[in-house]
GROMACS .gro file of C-alpha atoms in nm:
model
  259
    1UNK     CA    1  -0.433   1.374   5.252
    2UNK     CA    2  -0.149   1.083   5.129
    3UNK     CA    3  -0.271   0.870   4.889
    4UNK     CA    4  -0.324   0.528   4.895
    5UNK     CA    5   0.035   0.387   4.756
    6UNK     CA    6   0.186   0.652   4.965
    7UNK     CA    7   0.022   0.543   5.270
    8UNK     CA    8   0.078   0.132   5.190
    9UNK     CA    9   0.477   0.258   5.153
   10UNK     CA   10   0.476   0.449   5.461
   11UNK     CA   11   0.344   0.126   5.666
   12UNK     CA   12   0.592  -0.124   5.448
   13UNK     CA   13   0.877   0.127   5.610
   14UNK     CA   14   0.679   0.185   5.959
   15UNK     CA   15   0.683  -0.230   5.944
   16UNK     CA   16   1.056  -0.241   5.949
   17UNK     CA   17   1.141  -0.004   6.184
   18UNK     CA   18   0.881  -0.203   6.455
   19UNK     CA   19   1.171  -0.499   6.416
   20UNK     CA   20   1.405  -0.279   6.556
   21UNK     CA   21   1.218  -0.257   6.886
   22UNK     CA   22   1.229  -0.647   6.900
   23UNK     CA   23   1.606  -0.634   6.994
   24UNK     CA   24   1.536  -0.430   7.315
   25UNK     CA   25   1.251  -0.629   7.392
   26UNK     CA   26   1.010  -0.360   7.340
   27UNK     CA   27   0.648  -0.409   7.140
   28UNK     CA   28   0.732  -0.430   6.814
   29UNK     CA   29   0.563  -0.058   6.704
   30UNK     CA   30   0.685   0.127   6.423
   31UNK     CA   31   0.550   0.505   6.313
   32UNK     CA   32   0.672   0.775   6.046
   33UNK     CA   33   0.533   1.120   5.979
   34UNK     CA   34   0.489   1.211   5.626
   35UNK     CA   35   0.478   1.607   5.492
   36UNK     CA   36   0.212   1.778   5.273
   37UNK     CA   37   0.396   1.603   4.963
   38UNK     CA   38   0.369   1.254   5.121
   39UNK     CA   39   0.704   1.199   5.175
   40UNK     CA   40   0.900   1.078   5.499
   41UNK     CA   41   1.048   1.300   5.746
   42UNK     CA   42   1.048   1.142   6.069
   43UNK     CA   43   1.039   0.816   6.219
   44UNK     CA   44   1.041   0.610   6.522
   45UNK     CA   45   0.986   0.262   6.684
   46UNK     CA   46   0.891   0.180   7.066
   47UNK     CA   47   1.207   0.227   7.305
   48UNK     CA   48   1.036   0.248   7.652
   49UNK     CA   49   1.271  -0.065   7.747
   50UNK     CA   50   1.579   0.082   7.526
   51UNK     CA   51   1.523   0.417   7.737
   52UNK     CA   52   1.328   0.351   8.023
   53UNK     CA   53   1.106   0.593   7.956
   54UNK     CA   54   0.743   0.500   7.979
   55UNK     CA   55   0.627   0.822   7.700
   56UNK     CA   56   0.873   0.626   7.466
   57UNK     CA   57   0.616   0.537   7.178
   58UNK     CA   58   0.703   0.531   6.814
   59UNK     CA   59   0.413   0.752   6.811
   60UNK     CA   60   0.588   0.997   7.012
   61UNK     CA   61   0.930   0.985   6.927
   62UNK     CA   62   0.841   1.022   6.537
   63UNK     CA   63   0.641   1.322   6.640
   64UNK     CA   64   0.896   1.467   6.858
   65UNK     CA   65   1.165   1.455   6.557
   66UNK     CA   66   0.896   1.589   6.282
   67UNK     CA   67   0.851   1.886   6.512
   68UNK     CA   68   1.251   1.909   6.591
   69UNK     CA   69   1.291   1.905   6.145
   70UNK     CA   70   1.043   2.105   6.094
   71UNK     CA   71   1.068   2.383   6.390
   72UNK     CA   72   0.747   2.391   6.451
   73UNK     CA   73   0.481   2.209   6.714
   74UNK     CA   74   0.238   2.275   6.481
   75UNK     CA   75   0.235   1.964   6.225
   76UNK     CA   76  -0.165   2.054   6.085
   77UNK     CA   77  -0.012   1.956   5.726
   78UNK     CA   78   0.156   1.564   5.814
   79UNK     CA   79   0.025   1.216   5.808
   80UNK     CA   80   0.112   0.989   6.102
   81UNK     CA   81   0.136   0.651   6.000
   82UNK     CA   82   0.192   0.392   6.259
   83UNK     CA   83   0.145  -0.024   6.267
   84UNK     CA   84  -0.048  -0.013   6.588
   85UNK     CA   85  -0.374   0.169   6.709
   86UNK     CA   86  -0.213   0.474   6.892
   87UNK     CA   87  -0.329   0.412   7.297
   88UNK     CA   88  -0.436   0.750   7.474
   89UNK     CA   89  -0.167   0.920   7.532
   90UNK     CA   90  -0.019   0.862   7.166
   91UNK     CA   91  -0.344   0.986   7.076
   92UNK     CA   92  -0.343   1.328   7.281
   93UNK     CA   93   0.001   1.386   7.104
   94UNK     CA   94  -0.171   1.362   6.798
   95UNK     CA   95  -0.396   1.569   6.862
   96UNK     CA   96  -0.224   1.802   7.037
   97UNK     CA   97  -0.004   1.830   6.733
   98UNK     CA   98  -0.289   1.872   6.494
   99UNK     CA   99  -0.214   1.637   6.273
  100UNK     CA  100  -0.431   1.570   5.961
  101UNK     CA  101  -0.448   1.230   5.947
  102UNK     CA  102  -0.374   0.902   6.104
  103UNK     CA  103  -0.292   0.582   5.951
  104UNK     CA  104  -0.219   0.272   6.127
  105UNK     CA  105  -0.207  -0.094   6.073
  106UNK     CA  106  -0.384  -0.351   6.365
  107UNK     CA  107  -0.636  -0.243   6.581
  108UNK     CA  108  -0.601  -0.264   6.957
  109UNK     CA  109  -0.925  -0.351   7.133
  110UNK     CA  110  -0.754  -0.355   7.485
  111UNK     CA  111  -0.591   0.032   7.469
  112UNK     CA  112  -0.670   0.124   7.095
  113UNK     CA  113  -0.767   0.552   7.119
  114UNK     CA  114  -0.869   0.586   6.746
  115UNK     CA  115  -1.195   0.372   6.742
  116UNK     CA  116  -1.114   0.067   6.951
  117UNK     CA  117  -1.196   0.120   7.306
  118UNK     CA  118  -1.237   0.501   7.281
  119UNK     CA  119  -1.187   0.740   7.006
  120UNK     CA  120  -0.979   1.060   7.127
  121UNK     CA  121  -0.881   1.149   6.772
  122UNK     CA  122  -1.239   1.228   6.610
  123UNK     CA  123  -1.405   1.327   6.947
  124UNK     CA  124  -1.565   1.614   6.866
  125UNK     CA  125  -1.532   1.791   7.226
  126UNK     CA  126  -1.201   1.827   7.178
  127UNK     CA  127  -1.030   2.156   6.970
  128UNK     CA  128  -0.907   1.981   6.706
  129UNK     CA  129  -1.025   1.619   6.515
  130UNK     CA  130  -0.804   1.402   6.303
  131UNK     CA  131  -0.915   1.180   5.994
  132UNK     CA  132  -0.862   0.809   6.064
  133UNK     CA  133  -0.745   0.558   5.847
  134UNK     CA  134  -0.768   0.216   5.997
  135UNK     CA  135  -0.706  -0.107   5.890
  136UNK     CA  136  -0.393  -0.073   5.585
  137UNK     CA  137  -0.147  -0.392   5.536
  138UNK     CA  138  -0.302  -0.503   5.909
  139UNK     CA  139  -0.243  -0.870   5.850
  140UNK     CA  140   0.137  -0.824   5.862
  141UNK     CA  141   0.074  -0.567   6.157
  142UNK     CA  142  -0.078  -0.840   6.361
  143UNK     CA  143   0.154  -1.105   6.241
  144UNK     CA  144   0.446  -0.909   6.389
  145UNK     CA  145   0.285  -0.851   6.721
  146UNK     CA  146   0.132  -1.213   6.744
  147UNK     CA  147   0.476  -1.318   6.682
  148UNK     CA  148   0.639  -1.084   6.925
  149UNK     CA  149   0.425  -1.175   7.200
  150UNK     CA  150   0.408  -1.567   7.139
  151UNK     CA  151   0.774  -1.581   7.165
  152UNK     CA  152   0.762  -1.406   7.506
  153UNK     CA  153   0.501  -1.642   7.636
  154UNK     CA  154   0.731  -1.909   7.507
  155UNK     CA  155   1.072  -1.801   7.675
  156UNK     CA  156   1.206  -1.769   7.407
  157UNK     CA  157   1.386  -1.454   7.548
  158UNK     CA  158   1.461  -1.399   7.872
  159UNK     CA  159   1.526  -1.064   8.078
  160UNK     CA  160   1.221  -0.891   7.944
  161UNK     CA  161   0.954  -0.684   8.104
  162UNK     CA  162   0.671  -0.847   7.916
  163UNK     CA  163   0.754  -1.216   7.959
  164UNK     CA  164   0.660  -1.186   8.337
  165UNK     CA  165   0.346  -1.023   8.256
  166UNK     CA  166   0.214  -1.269   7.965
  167UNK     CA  167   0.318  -1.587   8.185
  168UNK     CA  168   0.078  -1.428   8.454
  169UNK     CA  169  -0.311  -1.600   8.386
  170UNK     CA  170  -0.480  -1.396   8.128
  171UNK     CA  171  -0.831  -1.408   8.336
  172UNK     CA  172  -0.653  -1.251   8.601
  173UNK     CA  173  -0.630  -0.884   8.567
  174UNK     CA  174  -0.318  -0.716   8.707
  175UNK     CA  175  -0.464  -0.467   8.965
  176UNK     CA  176  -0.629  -0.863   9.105
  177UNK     CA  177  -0.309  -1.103   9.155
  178UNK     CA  178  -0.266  -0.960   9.465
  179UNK     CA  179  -0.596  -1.060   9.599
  180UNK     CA  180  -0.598  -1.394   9.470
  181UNK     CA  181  -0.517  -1.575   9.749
  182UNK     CA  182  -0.829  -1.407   9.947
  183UNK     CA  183  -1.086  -1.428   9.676
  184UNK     CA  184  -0.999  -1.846   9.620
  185UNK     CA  185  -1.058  -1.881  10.037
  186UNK     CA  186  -1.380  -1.707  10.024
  187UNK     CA  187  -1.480  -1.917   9.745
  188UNK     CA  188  -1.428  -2.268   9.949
  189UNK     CA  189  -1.805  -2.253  10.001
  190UNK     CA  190  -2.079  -2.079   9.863
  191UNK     CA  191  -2.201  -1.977  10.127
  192UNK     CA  192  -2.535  -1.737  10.038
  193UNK     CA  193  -2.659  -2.028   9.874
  194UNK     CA  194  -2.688  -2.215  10.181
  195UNK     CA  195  -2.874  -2.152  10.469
  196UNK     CA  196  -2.760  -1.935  10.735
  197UNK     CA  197  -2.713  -2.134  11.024
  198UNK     CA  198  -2.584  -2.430  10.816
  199UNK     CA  199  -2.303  -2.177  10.609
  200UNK     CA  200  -1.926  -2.291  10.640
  201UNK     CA  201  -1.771  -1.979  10.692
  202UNK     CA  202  -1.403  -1.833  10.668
  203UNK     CA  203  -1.332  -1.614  10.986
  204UNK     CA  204  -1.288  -1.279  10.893
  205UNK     CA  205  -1.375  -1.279  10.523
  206UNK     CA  206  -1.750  -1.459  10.509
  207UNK     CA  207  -1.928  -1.436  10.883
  208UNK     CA  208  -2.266  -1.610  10.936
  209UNK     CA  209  -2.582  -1.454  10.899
  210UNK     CA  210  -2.845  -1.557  11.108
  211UNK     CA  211  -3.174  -1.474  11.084
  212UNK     CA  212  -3.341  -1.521  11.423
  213UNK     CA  213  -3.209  -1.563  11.791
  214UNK     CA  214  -3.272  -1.839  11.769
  215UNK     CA  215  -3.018  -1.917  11.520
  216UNK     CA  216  -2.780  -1.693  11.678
  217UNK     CA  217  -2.754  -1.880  11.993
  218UNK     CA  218  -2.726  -2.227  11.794
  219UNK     CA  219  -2.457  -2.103  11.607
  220UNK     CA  220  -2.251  -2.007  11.875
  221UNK     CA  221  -2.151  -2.279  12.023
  222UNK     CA  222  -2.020  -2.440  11.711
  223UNK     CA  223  -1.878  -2.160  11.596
  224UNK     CA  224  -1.688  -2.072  11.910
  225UNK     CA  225  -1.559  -2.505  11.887
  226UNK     CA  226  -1.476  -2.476  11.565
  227UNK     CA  227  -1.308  -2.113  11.553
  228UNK     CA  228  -1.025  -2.039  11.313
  229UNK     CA  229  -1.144  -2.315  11.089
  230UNK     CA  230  -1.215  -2.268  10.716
  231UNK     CA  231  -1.417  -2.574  10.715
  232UNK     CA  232  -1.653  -2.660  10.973
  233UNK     CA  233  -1.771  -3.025  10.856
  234UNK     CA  234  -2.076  -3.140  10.690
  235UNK     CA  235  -2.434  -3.001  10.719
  236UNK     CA  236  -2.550  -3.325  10.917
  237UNK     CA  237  -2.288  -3.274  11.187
  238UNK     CA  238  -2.425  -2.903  11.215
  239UNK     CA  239  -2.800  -2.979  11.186
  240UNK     CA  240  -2.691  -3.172  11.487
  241UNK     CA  241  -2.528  -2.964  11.725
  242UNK     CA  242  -2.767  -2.668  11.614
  243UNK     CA  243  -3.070  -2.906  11.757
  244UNK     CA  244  -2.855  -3.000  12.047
  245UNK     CA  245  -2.841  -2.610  12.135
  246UNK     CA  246  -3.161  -2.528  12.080
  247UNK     CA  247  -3.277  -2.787  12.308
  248UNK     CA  248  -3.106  -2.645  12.579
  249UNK     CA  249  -3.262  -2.296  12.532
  250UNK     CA  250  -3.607  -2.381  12.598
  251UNK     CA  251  -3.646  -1.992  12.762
  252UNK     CA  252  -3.578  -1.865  12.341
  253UNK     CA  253  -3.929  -1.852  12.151
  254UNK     CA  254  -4.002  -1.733  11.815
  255UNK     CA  255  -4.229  -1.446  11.812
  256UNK     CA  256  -4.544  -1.509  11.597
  257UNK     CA  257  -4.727  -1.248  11.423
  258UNK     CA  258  -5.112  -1.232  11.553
  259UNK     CA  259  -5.334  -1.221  11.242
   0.00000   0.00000   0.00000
């Protein structure tokens, strides 16, 4: 395992290569590999915009040209040491590579694989566990991304694939904006916390419930006036018409329970 200098140099030089990714517009990620000895041997910063290639973490890449140096898949004696908690996939490479150790900067609560929101490197179902190092020079880690992503939200450069999705409402997930427009029309009125026969319903999305037949056949009639309307007036003007129709079906009784 790298010692403690050696891993705070190898994240001062993972640091600098995430600023390369900035001029493509990618997430400013930077990762090397070290050997046994602690020295560098690979490295590599996010490209996915630079190569449209969504596998294109630093992660990756530095792994992929550690391998390619050393001729070998095998990399059980290396230190990866990125600025960013490696996401799943990142993770599986590690693993898959069997490295020793992992050593990055910020933790990602959204996506983070090495402790965050899952942790794929020590699970112990799978053939091979790596020690995690968490947490070195992570104020300047986060500084960088903070600062990446604050400028996109900005404008402050245009043509990029992440300033769409930051300028889209945070509370709104992306699998959602879609739905949006359906989800604000069903909430014009809350309707299970009214009454059934007095509900203002949208046609299609939120249908009245009655409970009786009664109710049913005083709801028709306003319903079938006021069809294709998202709002049907106030309660007083339906309180009415619901007595006016249930005047007129003097034939409909309420069953009553004999006790």
């Amino acid at each position: 395992m790298v010692g403690k200098e050696q891993a705070f140099r190898a994240m001062s030089r993972a640091l600098l290569l995430a600023d390369r990714a900035r001029s493509t517009g990618d997430v400013p990620v930077g990762a090397v590999v070290l050997d046994a000895n602690g020295h560098i041997i690979a490295q590599g910063w996010n490209q996915r915009e630079a190569l449209h290639d969504p596998c294109a973490h630093a992660e990756i890449l530095a792994l992929r040209q550690a391998g390619s140096l050393l001729g070998r898949w095998n990399l059980s004696d290396c230190t990866l040491v990125v600025t960013l908690e490696p996401c799943t996939m990142c993770a599986g490479a590690i693993v898959s590579a069997r490295i020793n150790t992992c050593v990055f900067g910020a933790w990602d609560a959204k996506a983070g694989a090495a402790g965050s929101l899952r942790d794929v490197l020590r699970d112990t179902r799978m053939n091979h566990q790596v020690t995690v190092w968490g947490g070195v020079l992570e104020d300047q880690a986060k500084a960088q991304l903070q600062a990446f992503f604050g400028q996109q939200r900005g404008g402050g450069e245009t043509g990029s694939a992440h300033t769409d999705a930051k300028s889209v409402d945070p509370q709104v997930r992306p699998w959602e904006r879609g739905s949006q427009r359906v989800r604000s029309q069903s909430q014009v009125v809350p309707s299970r916390l009214q009454p059934a026969r007095y509900r203002s319903t949208v046609p299609g999305i939120d249908e009245p419930r009655a409970q009786t037949p009664v109710e049913r056949a005083a709801w028709q009639p306003y319903r079938s006036k006021h069809a294709g309307q998202a709002d049907l007036g106030s309660q007083r003007g339906m309180r009415a018409e619901t007595a006016s129709a249930m005047r007129q079906l003097p034939q409909v009784r309420v069953r009553q329970h004999q006790m």
